[in-house]
Amino acid sequence: MEKTFLNWSYPCLPTLAELLVRRHQWMRTVDLSEYLFFFPSRLATRRFLTILADIAYREKLTIEVPKVRFLGDLPEEFYTPKHPFASMLVQQIVWMKAIRALPEVTKEDCQHWLSRPLREDVISDWLELGEKVAEIHQELRKECLYFRHVVDCCRRREKEGTGSCEETRRWELLAKAQERYFDMLDLLEVEDKQESRYRGLVEWQPSELLRGVQRIGLVGCVEMTGLIQQFIKHMENCVEVFIYAPWEYGERFLENGMLKPGAWEEMDPQAAKRLSQTWKQADTPYQQGADAIRWMETLRSRHAADEFTIGFARESLEPQVGQMLRLSGMVPDFLPKKEMSHLTPWQLLRRVACCLKEMVYDPAELEVSETLEKVSPQWDSFVALLRHPDLGEYFRHRCNIEGDWLSELDMFEKHFQPERIFSYHRFCIMTHGEYPVLQEVYAALLRLLEKMVTHYEHFGHIVPLVVDFFKDVYCWKSWYNPQDEEDYQILRGCMEINVLNDKLQLPETLNRTLSISLVEALELVVKKASSRTISPTNRGDLFSFQRWSDLLVDDCPAVLVAGLDERIVPEENCVGEILTEELRQELGIRTAVSQYERNLYILLSLLHSRSHVRFLFQGDPADTWKRKTFSGKIITEKWPLPGVLPSIPKRRKMNVEEFSYYVTSSSKYYMNEILQLQDTRDVTLEMRFLLDGLFRRVLHQFSEEEMYRQRYPNFVPMSLEREAQRYLKLLRDFLDKEYRKSFDATTRPPIFVQKERIRGLLPALAAEQARRTLQGWRIHRVGIPLQVMLRSSGGAGEIVTFSDGKRLELSGMLERVDIHPVRNEWVVWHYLSDMLPEDPFRIPLSRHMILSARQDYQHDYNEIQKMPFARLQYGTIQLAEPHFRIVLWDSAGGEKYYKWIEFIAERIHGGDFSQMTLPESLFFQEQPISSNKVPLPIVQ
């Protein structure tokens, strides 16, 4: 094999493209058609062709593009399967049957394989066991190993005294089951994918299988299964390996481009120094997102949006960090990837399965119609299903049910408290004529469920039933807008059942013999959906979000990686209770050590090839390195470790939230923001951020929509009561929409309770907003960002310069500005939650920034300059209590507040974080605006 090294000076794919163009250019033509390239990710295959197209456009070249494929699909390029491949569902069912057919299998064996007690009469437990064994089988077959090879290994270990006879016996059982497994697949006329590949390798016929390909290129393929390595070995005469590393690292790679075991246990001092400058401790998703925002803000002037990549060692962080970026204004059109099971149609299907599980509890004892008639679900499951918004639209538009049945549901629940009743039956609702709309809805729901139950015979009918269910619920609307997020979720959720259908298809023989109920079938379908992710709608040239393993072939110059820990990538640990680390070492397959070396190689490539890079670690990696569990040679005493700072860094920039955090708790600010120690706060901070953000997003969307409505030329407010009702409906709709975006149906009860608490505050806010509208107040602007220098005289004087000649930059946002056009009066509103203590400096800081912006005369601050400062008021809309508050500027405390602001800023800049004691007299005179019918006081 020919080896070509791609230097780390630039990202991998652009370096490869430039090399190929230089090598194969003739006049204005570049012919790469003889190549068949394999990349370690499917994303890289698409991106490589895009880079070639960009070069062709820039250099005015004609490029004959090569074939590009994903490395995992390499075998299928060189052999033809004889039968269709068995889906994962078919495999786990066949494995389940093969294991259950062995009389020697005991409960203890099943518990060992499943890591928990197996319920023999619950088929979902058997299917889970089949899936677990199928995954182990697939991993071993990818390495050209059978279970009998593990048995031989266990026998050797038993003779040496390092193994047990019980372990050997269990692997012998799996080896017997494997023989049955292959026989059953042959009867079904389907093939195991890895076994089919192995047969294709054994029956190798190179003259027919190479299909005219002259050169095969492997790009960045540092990790390959044994089966793929055998395929490549057969074609080594025409393989060129492109290794992404300098030629000096040649001894660290094998002939086929894979990492040499044991050669990647340490890091060179130059890379170690760069790493010590680029990592930061960030334990919670809140901290990860906040640091990502700060880091990218510093680089926005040097890089366009599509030159950033955010990598995730844990994919579960992506939606949370992405949502924070969106709220910060960094990515206004970003919608994170969603799991298919979190789309609204699949949430509805999950709730239906939950209700049916409680209703159709013993189909053999009762007829289907009789079961639905006599047995009701638990009250919580029933209410969760009825409150699903898509089902509500179905009742209104498809069933033509009018009336507020949700209000009746609330009244019924409040009066009878049915959740306290052990068994709650249908006739309890149907005998209460004072709830007519609720009775109609309940009857319509039973008709919908009965249709699904009566038509189910075996698992082969589940997909048509789900399709019909989606048609019933969603086809009342003749047209859906794919650009709207809610419509997009419905469209994708309903369309993806067609894609999932391929994975749920079973041979007719299996369908007839598989005894699985409707509830179990629905749960299985939802579980299979949870493994699929749905891409967002329109990302455009926005930030790229990548998995850790795909960062090797990413080409953005600025990279941030979140979710790392002392193992670099926590969720990819391959060691398990069944196929242990010791067995893996004996078998010569992938171990935790080889995984660590692969991760360290990717980390090194990012450090060397990117102009800007940041790593966010959960926990302090320096402590782990000192214990030598990561690598004793990575960081030497020559380089200082983060968390042991030789001096306190001076703060050059600070937002209002940080300033407030310092005032309310200087010691916590020092530990969290300066020393970067383990988080001294608990999970409630994360909940606080999400719920506080939920409240802010609701008011932001409401204010934005109302702002455009009030600017309409013919705008005339309705009566006080009608305006309040309209505002309340808008606020509740926005609350439900934003809640569904942030949380799924499995949300923890405390979060749901706090969401309902917000809902309870909305009527008072709607009533107050209606009164202000009738008094002539109009919403002028929403979300005005400010970024100014600290000035003297409360923002009206010169820029403050500290003893070292440096300045301090303040940043923040005015969340809403109202105007009274007749009186030319203005009010700046702030949305305030009660989750953190309020400090007395928020108001003077906001006033300071507004006045500083007026002094700067920048184009961005035109809206601020319009405001007559003498007639400017400041107010807060609190989450804690359902009322507004206005604080008058002329009662803001005078010069003492601004002297304290300058004093606090100087302490922060100088690194003095001792606890502060504020004067007791430093409080604002507030003018409350009650939420009752008393008219709003007019401030002159």
Coordinates of N, CA and C in Angstrom, one line a residue, residues 354-530:
C354 N -49.5 4.4 26.4 CA -49.6 4.4 27.9 C -51.0 4.2 28.3
C355 N -52.0 4.9 27.7 CA -53.4 4.7 28.0 C -53.9 3.3 27.7
L356 N -53.5 2.8 26.6 CA -54.0 1.5 26.2 C -53.4 0.4 27.1
K357 N -52.2 0.6 27.6 CA -51.5 -0.3 28.5 C -52.4 -0.5 29.8
E358 N -53.0 0.6 30.2 CA -53.8 0.6 31.4 C -55.2 0.1 31.2
M359 N -55.7 0.3 29.9 CA -57.1 -0.1 29.7 C -57.2 -1.5 29.2
V360 N -56.5 -1.9 28.2 CA -56.5 -3.3 27.7 C -55.6 -4.1 28.5
Y361 N -55.9 -4.3 29.7 CA -54.9 -5.0 30.6 C -55.0 -6.5 30.5
D362 N -56.2 -7.1 30.1 CA -56.3 -8.5 30.0 C -57.3 -8.8 28.8
P363 N -56.9 -8.8 27.6 CA -57.8 -9.0 26.5 C -58.5 -10.3 26.5
A364 N -57.9 -11.3 27.1 CA -58.4 -12.7 27.1 C -59.7 -12.8 28.0
E365 N -59.7 -11.9 29.0 CA -60.8 -11.9 30.0 C -62.1 -11.2 29.4
L366 N -61.9 -10.1 28.7 CA -63.0 -9.3 28.2 C -62.9 -9.1 26.7
E367 N -64.0 -8.9 26.1 CA -64.0 -8.5 24.7 C -63.4 -7.1 24.5
V368 N -62.9 -6.8 23.3 CA -62.2 -5.5 23.1 C -63.2 -4.3 23.5
S369 N -64.4 -4.3 22.9 CA -65.3 -3.2 23.1 C -65.7 -3.2 24.6
E370 N -65.9 -4.3 25.2 CA -66.3 -4.4 26.6 C -65.1 -3.8 27.5
T371 N -63.9 -4.1 27.1 CA -62.7 -3.6 27.9 C -62.7 -2.1 27.8
L372 N -62.8 -1.6 26.6 CA -62.8 -0.1 26.5 C -64.0 0.5 27.2
E373 N -65.1 -0.2 27.2 CA -66.3 0.4 27.9 C -66.1 0.4 29.4
K374 N -65.5 -0.6 30.0 CA -65.6 -0.7 31.4 C -64.3 -0.3 32.1
V375 N -63.2 -0.3 31.4 CA -61.9 0.0 32.1 C -61.4 1.3 31.5
S376 N -61.0 2.2 32.4 CA -60.4 3.5 32.1 C -58.9 3.5 32.5
P377 N -58.1 4.4 31.8 CA -56.7 4.5 32.2 C -56.6 5.2 33.5
Q378 N -55.4 5.2 34.1 CA -55.1 6.0 35.2 C -55.3 7.5 34.9
W379 N -55.7 8.3 35.8 CA -56.1 9.6 35.6 C -55.0 10.5 35.0
D380 N -53.7 10.3 35.4 CA -52.6 11.1 34.9 C -52.4 10.8 33.4
S381 N -52.5 9.5 33.1 CA -52.3 9.1 31.6 C -53.4 9.7 30.8
F382 N -54.6 9.6 31.3 CA -55.8 10.1 30.6 C -55.7 11.6 30.3
V383 N -55.3 12.3 31.4 CA -55.2 13.8 31.3 C -54.1 14.2 30.3
A384 N -52.9 13.5 30.4 CA -51.8 13.8 29.5 C -52.2 13.6 28.1
L385 N -53.0 12.5 27.8 CA -53.4 12.3 26.4 C -54.4 13.4 26.0
L386 N -55.4 13.7 26.8 CA -56.4 14.7 26.4 C -55.7 16.1 26.2
R387 N -54.7 16.4 27.0 CA -54.1 17.7 26.9 C -53.1 17.9 25.7
H388 N -52.8 16.8 25.0 CA -51.9 16.9 23.8 C -52.6 17.8 22.8
P389 N -51.9 18.9 22.4 CA -52.5 19.9 21.5 C -53.0 19.4 20.2
D390 N -52.2 18.4 19.6 CA -52.7 17.8 18.3 C -54.0 17.1 18.4
L391 N -54.2 16.4 19.5 CA -55.5 15.7 19.7 C -56.6 16.7 19.9
G392 N -56.3 17.9 20.6 CA -57.3 18.9 20.7 C -57.7 19.5 19.4
E393 N -56.8 19.7 18.5 CA -57.2 20.1 17.1 C -58.0 19.1 16.4
Y394 N -57.7 17.8 16.6 CA -58.5 16.7 16.0 C -60.0 16.8 16.6
F395 N -60.2 17.0 17.9 CA -61.5 17.0 18.4 C -62.3 18.2 17.8
R396 N -61.6 19.4 17.7 CA -62.3 20.6 17.2 C -62.6 20.5 15.7
H397 N -61.7 20.0 14.9 CA -61.9 20.1 13.4 C -62.4 18.9 12.8
R398 N -62.0 17.7 13.4 CA -62.5 16.5 12.8 C -63.8 16.0 13.4
C399 N -63.9 16.1 14.7 CA -65.1 15.7 15.4 C -66.1 16.8 15.6
N400 N -65.7 18.0 15.3 CA -66.6 19.2 15.4 C -67.2 19.3 16.8
I401 N -66.3 19.2 17.7 CA -66.7 19.4 19.1 C -66.4 20.8 19.5
E402 N -67.4 21.6 19.9 CA -67.2 23.0 20.3 C -67.2 23.1 21.8
G403 N -66.7 24.2 22.3 CA -66.7 24.4 23.8 C -65.3 24.2 24.4
D404 N -65.2 24.7 25.6 CA -63.9 24.6 26.2 C -63.8 23.4 27.1
W405 N -63.5 22.3 26.5 CA -63.5 21.0 27.3 C -62.3 20.9 28.2
L406 N -61.2 21.7 28.0 CA -60.1 21.7 28.9 C -60.5 22.4 30.2
S407 N -61.3 23.4 30.1 CA -61.8 24.1 31.3 C -62.6 23.1 32.1
E408 N -63.5 22.4 31.4 CA -64.3 21.4 32.1 C -63.5 20.3 32.8
L409 N -62.4 19.9 32.1 CA -61.5 18.9 32.6 C -60.8 19.5 33.9
D410 N -60.4 20.7 33.9 CA -59.8 21.3 35.1 C -60.8 21.4 36.2
M411 N -62.1 21.8 35.9 CA -63.1 21.9 37.0 C -63.4 20.5 37.5
F412 N -63.5 19.5 36.6 CA -63.8 18.1 37.1 C -62.7 17.6 38.0
E413 N -61.4 17.9 37.6 CA -60.3 17.4 38.4 C -60.3 18.1 39.7
K414 N -60.5 19.4 39.7 CA -60.5 20.2 41.0 C -61.6 19.7 41.9
H415 N -62.8 19.4 41.4 CA -63.9 19.1 42.2 C -63.8 17.6 42.8
F416 N -63.5 16.7 41.9 CA -63.5 15.3 42.3 C -62.2 14.7 42.7
Q417 N -61.1 15.4 42.3 CA -59.7 15.0 42.6 C -59.6 13.5 42.3
P418 N -59.8 13.1 41.0 CA -59.8 11.7 40.7 C -58.4 11.0 40.8
E419 N -57.3 11.8 40.8 CA -56.0 11.1 40.9 C -55.9 10.4 42.3
R420 N -56.7 10.7 43.2 CA -56.6 10.1 44.6 C -57.4 8.8 44.6
I421 N -58.2 8.5 43.6 CA -59.0 7.3 43.6 C -58.2 6.2 43.0
F422 N -58.2 5.0 43.7 CA -57.4 3.9 43.3 C -57.8 3.4 41.9
S423 N -59.1 3.3 41.7 CA -59.6 2.8 40.4 C -60.6 3.7 39.9
Y424 N -60.4 4.3 38.7 CA -61.3 5.4 38.3 C -61.9 4.9 36.9
H425 N -63.3 4.8 36.8 CA -63.9 4.2 35.7 C -64.7 5.2 34.9
R426 N -65.0 4.8 33.7 CA -65.6 5.7 32.7 C -66.9 6.3 33.1
F427 N -67.7 5.4 33.8 CA -69.1 5.9 34.1 C -69.0 7.0 35.1
C428 N -67.9 7.2 35.8 CA -67.8 8.4 36.7 C -67.9 9.7 36.0
I429 N -67.3 9.7 34.7 CA -67.4 10.9 33.9 C -68.7 11.0 33.2
M430 N -69.1 9.9 32.6 CA -70.3 9.9 31.8 C -71.6 10.1 32.6
T431 N -71.6 10.0 33.9 CA -72.8 10.2 34.7 C -72.9 11.6 35.2
H432 N -71.9 12.5 34.9 CA -72.0 13.9 35.3 C -72.4 14.7 34.1
G433 N -73.7 15.0 34.0 CA -74.2 15.8 32.8 C -73.7 17.2 32.9
E434 N -73.2 17.7 34.0 CA -72.7 19.1 34.0 C -71.5 19.4 33.2
Y435 N -70.9 18.3 32.7 CA -69.7 18.4 31.9 C -69.9 17.8 30.5
P436 N -70.8 18.4 29.7 CA -71.2 17.8 28.4 C -70.1 17.7 27.4
V437 N -69.3 18.8 27.3 CA -68.2 18.8 26.3 C -67.1 17.8 26.6
L438 N -66.8 17.6 27.9 CA -65.9 16.6 28.3 C -66.4 15.2 28.0
Q439 N -67.7 15.0 28.2 CA -68.2 13.7 27.8 C -68.1 13.4 26.3
E440 N -68.3 14.4 25.5 CA -68.2 14.3 24.0 C -66.8 13.9 23.7
V441 N -65.8 14.6 24.3 CA -64.4 14.4 24.0 C -64.0 13.0 24.4
Y442 N -64.5 12.5 25.6 CA -64.2 11.2 26.1 C -64.7 10.1 25.1
A443 N -65.9 10.3 24.6 CA -66.5 9.3 23.7 C -65.7 9.3 22.4
A444 N -65.3 10.5 21.9 CA -64.6 10.5 20.7 C -63.2 9.9 20.8
L445 N -62.6 10.0 22.0 CA -61.3 9.4 22.3 C -61.5 7.9 22.3
L446 N -62.5 7.4 22.9 CA -62.7 5.9 22.9 C -62.9 5.4 21.5
R447 N -63.7 6.1 20.7 CA -63.9 5.6 19.3 C -62.5 5.6 18.6
L448 N -61.7 6.6 18.8 CA -60.4 6.6 18.2 C -59.5 5.4 18.6
L449 N -59.5 5.1 19.9 CA -58.7 4.0 20.4 C -59.3 2.6 20.0
E450 N -60.6 2.5 20.0 CA -61.3 1.3 19.6 C -61.0 0.9 18.2
K451 N -60.9 1.9 17.3 CA -60.5 1.6 15.9 C -59.1 0.9 15.8
M452 N -58.2 1.4 16.7 CA -56.9 0.8 16.6 C -56.9 -0.6 17.2
V453 N -57.6 -0.8 18.3 CA -57.6 -2.1 19.0 C -58.2 -3.2 18.2
T454 N -59.4 -2.9 17.6 CA -60.1 -3.9 16.9 C -59.5 -4.4 15.6
H455 N -58.6 -3.6 15.0 CA -58.0 -4.0 13.7 C -56.6 -4.6 13.9
Y456 N -56.1 -4.7 15.2 CA -54.8 -5.3 15.4 C -54.9 -6.8 15.5
E457 N -54.1 -7.5 14.7 CA -54.1 -9.0 14.8 C -52.7 -9.5 15.1
H458 N -51.7 -9.0 14.4 CA -50.3 -9.3 14.7 C -49.4 -8.2 14.4
F459 N -48.1 -8.3 14.7 CA -47.2 -7.1 14.5 C -47.1 -6.6 13.1
G460 N -47.4 -7.4 12.1 CA -47.4 -6.9 10.7 C -48.4 -5.8 10.4
H461 N -49.4 -5.7 11.3 CA -50.4 -4.7 11.1 C -50.1 -3.3 11.8
I462 N -49.0 -3.3 12.6 CA -48.8 -2.1 13.4 C -48.5 -0.9 12.6
V463 N -47.7 -1.0 11.5 CA -47.4 0.2 10.7 C -48.6 0.8 10.0
P464 N -49.4 -0.1 9.4 CA -50.7 0.5 8.8 C -51.6 1.1 9.8
L465 N -51.7 0.5 11.0 CA -52.5 1.1 12.1 C -52.0 2.5 12.5
V466 N -50.7 2.6 12.7 CA -50.1 3.9 13.0 C -50.3 4.9 11.9
V467 N -50.2 4.5 10.7 CA -50.4 5.4 9.6 C -51.9 5.9 9.6
D468 N -52.8 5.0 9.8 CA -54.2 5.3 9.8 C -54.5 6.2 11.0
F469 N -53.9 6.0 12.1 CA -54.1 6.8 13.3 C -53.6 8.3 13.0
F470 N -52.4 8.4 12.4 CA -51.9 9.7 12.0 C -52.8 10.4 11.0
K471 N -53.4 9.6 10.1 CA -54.3 10.2 9.1 C -55.5 10.8 9.8
D472 N -56.1 10.0 10.8 CA -57.3 10.4 11.5 C -57.0 11.7 12.2
V473 N -55.9 11.8 12.9 CA -55.6 13.0 13.8 C -55.1 14.2 13.0
Y474 N -54.4 14.0 11.9 CA -53.7 15.1 11.3 C -54.3 15.5 9.9
C475 N -55.1 14.7 9.3 CA -55.6 15.0 7.9 C -56.8 15.9 7.9
W476 N -57.2 16.5 9.0 CA -58.2 17.5 9.0 C -57.8 18.8 8.3
K477 N -56.5 19.0 8.3 CA -55.9 20.2 7.7 C -55.5 19.9 6.3
S478 N -55.9 20.7 5.3 CA -55.6 20.4 3.9 C -54.2 20.7 3.5
W479 N -53.5 21.6 4.3 CA -52.2 22.1 3.8 C -51.4 22.4 5.0
Y480 N -50.1 21.9 5.0 CA -49.2 22.2 6.1 C -48.0 23.0 5.5
N481 N -47.5 24.0 6.3 CA -46.4 24.8 5.8 C -45.1 24.3 6.4
P482 N -44.2 23.7 5.6 CA -43.0 23.1 6.1 C -42.0 24.1 6.7
Q483 N -42.3 25.4 6.4 CA -41.4 26.4 7.0 C -41.8 26.7 8.5
D484 N -43.0 26.4 8.9 CA -43.4 26.6 10.2 C -43.0 25.4 11.1
E485 N -42.4 25.7 12.3 CA -41.8 24.6 13.1 C -42.8 23.6 13.5
E486 N -44.0 24.0 13.9 CA -45.0 23.0 14.4 C -45.5 22.2 13.2
D487 N -45.7 22.8 12.0 CA -46.2 22.0 10.9 C -45.0 21.1 10.4
Y488 N -43.8 21.6 10.5 CA -42.7 20.8 10.1 C -42.5 19.5 11.0
Q489 N -42.8 19.7 12.3 CA -42.7 18.5 13.2 C -43.8 17.5 12.8
I490 N -45.0 18.0 12.5 CA -46.1 17.0 12.1 C -45.7 16.4 10.8
L491 N -45.3 17.1 9.8 CA -45.0 16.5 8.5 C -43.9 15.5 8.6
R492 N -42.8 15.8 9.3 CA -41.7 14.9 9.4 C -42.1 13.7 10.3
G493 N -42.8 13.9 11.4 CA -43.2 12.9 12.2 C -44.1 11.8 11.5
C494 N -45.0 12.3 10.7 CA -45.9 11.4 9.9 C -45.1 10.7 8.8
M495 N -44.2 11.5 8.1 CA -43.5 10.9 7.0 C -42.5 9.9 7.4
E496 N -41.9 10.0 8.6 CA -40.8 9.2 9.0 C -41.3 7.7 9.2
I497 N -42.6 7.5 9.4 CA -43.1 6.2 9.6 C -42.8 5.3 8.3
N498 N -42.7 6.0 7.2 CA -42.4 5.2 5.9 C -40.9 4.8 6.0
V499 N -40.0 5.6 6.5 CA -38.6 5.2 6.6 C -38.5 4.1 7.7
L500 N -39.2 4.3 8.8 CA -39.1 3.3 9.8 C -39.7 2.0 9.4
N501 N -40.7 2.0 8.5 CA -41.3 0.8 8.0 C -40.3 -0.3 7.6
D502 N -39.2 0.1 6.9 CA -38.2 -0.8 6.5 C -37.6 -1.6 7.6
K503 N -37.4 -0.9 8.8 CA -36.8 -1.5 9.9 C -37.8 -2.4 10.7
L504 N -39.1 -2.2 10.5 CA -40.1 -2.9 11.2 C -40.7 -4.1 10.4
Q505 N -40.3 -4.2 9.2 CA -40.9 -5.3 8.4 C -40.3 -6.6 8.9
L506 N -41.3 -7.6 9.0 CA -40.9 -8.9 9.4 C -41.4 -9.9 8.4
P507 N -40.6 -11.0 8.2 CA -41.2 -12.1 7.3 C -42.5 -12.6 7.9
E508 N -43.4 -13.1 7.0 CA -44.7 -13.5 7.4 C -44.6 -14.6 8.4
T509 N -43.6 -15.5 8.3 CA -43.4 -16.6 9.2 C -43.3 -16.1 10.7
L510 N -42.5 -15.0 10.8 CA -42.3 -14.4 12.1 C -43.5 -13.7 12.6
N511 N -44.2 -13.0 11.7 CA -45.4 -12.3 12.2 C -46.5 -13.3 12.8
R512 N -46.6 -14.5 12.2 CA -47.6 -15.4 12.6 C -47.2 -16.1 14.0
T513 N -45.9 -16.2 14.2 CA -45.5 -16.9 15.4 C -45.1 -16.0 16.5
L514 N -45.0 -14.7 16.3 CA -44.6 -13.7 17.3 C -45.9 -13.3 18.1
S515 N -45.9 -13.7 19.3 CA -47.1 -13.3 20.2 C -46.8 -12.0 20.9
I516 N -47.2 -10.9 20.3 CA -46.9 -9.6 20.8 C -48.2 -8.8 20.8
S517 N -48.6 -8.2 21.9 CA -49.9 -7.4 22.0 C -49.7 -6.1 21.3
L518 N -50.9 -5.4 21.2 CA -50.9 -4.0 20.6 C -50.0 -3.1 21.4
V519 N -50.2 -3.1 22.7 CA -49.5 -2.2 23.6 C -48.0 -2.4 23.4
E520 N -47.6 -3.7 23.4 CA -46.1 -4.0 23.3 C -45.6 -3.6 21.9
A521 N -46.5 -3.8 20.9 CA -46.1 -3.4 19.5 C -45.9 -1.9 19.4
L522 N -46.8 -1.1 20.0 CA -46.7 0.4 20.0 C -45.4 0.8 20.8
E523 N -45.2 0.2 21.9 CA -44.0 0.6 22.7 C -42.7 0.2 21.9
L524 N -42.7 -0.9 21.1 CA -41.6 -1.3 20.3 C -41.4 -0.3 19.2
V525 N -42.5 0.2 18.6 CA -42.4 1.1 17.5 C -41.8 2.5 18.0
V526 N -42.3 2.9 19.1 CA -41.8 4.2 19.7 C -40.3 4.1 20.1
K527 N -39.9 2.9 20.6 CA -38.5 2.7 21.0 C -37.6 2.7 19.8
K528 N -38.1 2.1 18.7 CA -37.3 2.1 17.5 C -37.2 3.5 16.9
A529 N -38.2 4.3 17.1 CA -38.2 5.7 16.6 C -37.2 6.5 17.4
S530 N -37.0 6.2 18.7 CA -36.1 7.0 19.5 C -34.6 7.0 19.0

